[in-house]
């Protein structure tokens, strides 16, 4: 038995619908600019014919379950919501053919990629990493996982509201790179493992939050998600 200097943190995990067991999380991958309208609103249109998907990662320690209340984070004046579909990987895969990508899918969840937008854009404009803008404590919000082994979601409404007012509204069929394409591409660079989560990108309509705001979102056929923003510490 290994003896540590202090108690290591618990394994990051997510509840699973219909299961008493939880899904242990391996890694968090996020797809950047995967809806055309959002890419345009961010000032970076995407031409799929000449571009490839790009990704950033966050620590699993940033995970927080739907329904949580989180403090407005330090160092920002522009704290943004981003509603996303999350793919939960349930089988290992490396250099996976697109036709075989569905074999890696365990299920899906709703997700929020909370972002210090001012810090992200400042870093982007200087050609620096996005970590301070994206890898933010309690910034990877997730609902329960809905098991759908081998199922590829090709369409379904995705939406988000702040204090009951709709801010984001789109459909999964508007993903620039669909789920099999993302799994195929990501597996060129990583040995994908059970417990890897892929946040597939956000539609247009992202915006700033203030303390006291309540965020709610849903993906048809997957579920709902909620978050409340508390005052800064």
C-alpha positions as a printed Julia matrix, in Angstrom:
233×3 Matrix{Float64}:
   0.0    0.0     0.0
   1.38   3.38   -1.06
   2.01   5.88    1.72
   1.37   9.51    0.69
   2.45  12.75    2.34
  -1.19  13.83    2.38
  -4.48  12.31    1.32
  -4.78  12.31   -2.48
  -7.95  13.76   -4.0
 -10.79  11.36   -4.79
 -11.25  10.03   -8.31
 -13.34  12.45  -10.38
 -16.59  10.77  -11.31
 -20.05  11.43  -12.74
 -23.43   9.86  -11.9
 -24.97   7.51  -14.45
 -28.71   7.3   -15.05
 -30.11   4.01  -13.81
 -26.83   2.99  -12.15
 -25.7    3.0    -8.55
 -22.11   2.96   -9.81
 -20.49   6.18  -11.01
 -18.46   6.74  -14.17
 -14.79   7.41  -13.26
 -13.4   10.26  -15.35
 -10.09   9.96  -17.15
  -9.64  13.18  -19.19
 -11.66  16.17  -20.36
 -11.36  17.17  -24.01
 -13.1   20.27  -25.4
 -13.66  21.0   -29.09
 -13.17  24.62  -30.1
 -15.43  26.43  -32.57
 -17.58  23.51  -33.74
 -20.72  25.45  -34.74
 -20.43  27.88  -37.67
 -22.52  30.63  -36.1
 -20.48  30.52  -32.88
 -17.22  30.58  -34.84
 -18.45  33.72  -36.61
 -19.48  35.43  -33.36
 -15.99  34.71  -31.99
 -14.46  36.34  -35.06
 -12.9   33.11  -36.34
 -15.04  31.55  -39.12
 -14.27  27.92  -39.92
 -13.74  26.47  -43.39
 -14.02  22.71  -42.9
 -12.57  22.02  -46.35
  -9.15  23.29  -45.29
  -9.22  23.1   -41.48
  -9.17  20.36  -38.85
 -10.81  20.26  -35.41
  -8.81  21.71  -32.54
  -9.0   20.92  -28.86
  -8.12  22.13  -25.42
  -8.17  20.2   -22.17
  -9.18  20.86  -18.58
  -8.28  19.09  -15.39
 -10.89  16.59  -14.14
 -10.71  18.54  -10.88
 -12.74  21.3   -12.63
 -15.79  19.0   -12.85
 -18.92  20.02  -10.97
 -22.29  18.32  -11.13
 -25.46  19.87  -12.47
 -27.45  21.73   -9.82
 -24.37  23.15   -8.12
 -23.84  26.73   -6.99
 -20.39  28.09   -7.87
 -18.73  31.36   -6.92
 -18.06  33.94   -9.61
 -14.42  33.17  -10.41
 -11.48  35.47   -9.6
  -9.56  37.44  -12.21
 -12.37  38.07  -14.67
 -15.0   40.65  -15.52
 -16.52  38.57  -18.33
 -17.59  35.12  -17.13
 -19.34  33.23  -19.96
 -21.6   30.21  -20.35
 -21.24  27.69  -23.18
 -23.82  24.89  -23.56
 -22.51  21.61  -24.99
 -23.26  17.96  -25.69
 -20.77  15.68  -23.92
 -19.72  12.28  -25.29
 -18.61   9.7   -22.7
 -16.07   7.22  -24.04
 -16.55   3.66  -22.82
 -13.95   1.62  -24.7
 -10.28   2.14  -25.61
  -9.36   3.23  -29.1
  -6.37   4.52  -31.05
  -6.4    5.56  -34.71
 -10.07   4.66  -34.9
 -11.72   4.55  -38.3
 -14.76   6.78  -38.6
 -16.94   3.76  -39.34
 -15.86   2.21  -36.02
 -16.18   5.34  -33.88
 -19.58   4.4   -32.45
 -18.01   1.35  -30.77
 -16.23   3.72  -28.35
 -19.38   5.56  -27.22
 -20.75   4.72  -23.78
 -23.27   7.53  -23.53
 -23.97  11.24  -23.41
 -24.49  14.13  -21.0
 -25.26  17.83  -21.03
 -22.3   20.07  -20.27
 -21.36  23.67  -19.59
 -17.91  24.99  -20.49
 -17.65  28.0   -18.17
 -15.08  30.5   -19.44
 -13.21  33.6   -18.29
 -13.75  35.12  -21.74
 -11.65  38.24  -21.21
  -8.63  36.16  -20.19
  -9.19  33.68  -23.03
  -9.34  36.4   -25.69
  -6.35  38.26  -24.28
  -4.32  35.05  -24.45
  -5.63  34.19  -27.92
  -4.72  37.6   -29.32
  -1.16  37.23  -28.0
  -0.8   33.68  -29.28
  -0.62  32.29  -25.74
  -2.32  29.21  -24.25
  -5.91  29.58  -23.06
  -5.43  27.92  -19.67
  -6.33  30.92  -17.47
  -9.47  31.47  -19.51
 -10.6   27.88  -19.76
  -9.04  25.63  -17.09
 -10.99  27.38  -14.35
 -11.99  25.84  -11.03
 -15.56  24.46  -11.15
 -15.83  25.33  -14.83
 -16.68  21.91  -16.32
 -20.33  21.41  -15.39
 -21.93  18.08  -16.27
 -25.28  16.34  -15.91
 -25.69  12.64  -15.28
 -24.44  10.34  -18.05
 -27.19   8.68  -20.08
 -25.98   5.27  -21.3
 -26.39   4.9   -25.08
 -23.72   2.37  -26.05
 -22.85   2.54  -29.74
 -25.38   5.3   -30.46
 -24.4    8.26  -32.63
 -26.53  11.35  -32.03
 -26.92  13.12  -35.36
 -29.58  15.68  -34.47
 -31.48  17.07  -31.52
 -32.24  20.51  -30.14
 -29.67  22.06  -27.81
 -30.56  25.16  -25.81
 -29.6   27.29  -22.82
 -31.43  29.94  -20.82
 -30.31  32.45  -18.2
 -32.95  33.32  -15.61
 -35.54  31.8   -17.93
 -34.52  33.83  -20.99
 -33.29  31.74  -23.92
 -29.75  32.66  -24.99
 -28.57  29.68  -27.04
 -30.71  27.58  -29.36
 -29.47  25.27  -32.1
 -29.37  21.63  -33.2
 -26.71  18.92  -33.1
 -26.99  18.6   -36.87
 -25.19  21.95  -37.07
 -21.96  20.56  -35.6
 -19.15  21.29  -38.06
 -17.41  18.04  -37.14
 -19.89  15.38  -36.05
 -19.3   12.82  -33.32
 -17.71  10.05  -35.43
 -15.44  12.62  -37.09
 -14.34  13.93  -33.7
 -13.6   10.47  -32.32
 -11.69   9.55  -35.48
  -9.63  12.74  -35.36
  -8.95  12.83  -31.61
  -7.86   9.19  -31.63
  -5.06  10.1   -34.05
  -3.37  11.99  -31.22
  -4.48  10.16  -28.08
  -5.12   6.6   -26.98
  -8.74   7.24  -26.01
  -9.75   5.49  -22.8
 -12.94   4.64  -20.92
 -13.86   7.68  -18.86
 -12.62  10.24  -21.37
 -15.26  12.96  -21.85
 -15.51  15.02  -25.05
 -17.33  18.36  -24.83
 -18.31  18.76  -28.48
 -18.57  22.55  -28.81
 -21.11  25.29  -28.21
 -23.65  27.04  -30.47
 -23.91  30.78  -30.94
 -25.33  33.05  -28.27
 -22.68  32.75  -25.57
 -22.66  35.59  -23.09
 -21.71  36.95  -19.7
 -23.15  36.0   -16.33
 -23.5   37.92  -13.09
 -23.74  36.73   -9.48
 -27.27  35.53   -8.79
 -27.86  34.26  -12.34
 -29.3   30.78  -12.84
 -28.36  28.86  -15.96
 -30.48  26.02  -17.33
 -29.91  23.99  -20.46
 -31.03  20.87  -22.26
 -30.25  18.54  -25.12
 -33.17  16.6   -26.6
 -32.96  12.94  -25.79
 -30.14  13.45  -23.28
 -31.35  15.58  -20.39
 -31.05  18.86  -18.58
 -28.41  20.82  -16.71
 -28.47  23.7   -14.21
 -26.0   26.02  -12.49
 -26.32  28.97  -10.12
 -23.67  31.68   -9.93
 -22.89  32.96   -6.43
 -20.99  36.14   -5.52
 -17.21  36.1    -5.8
 -15.32  34.88   -2.78
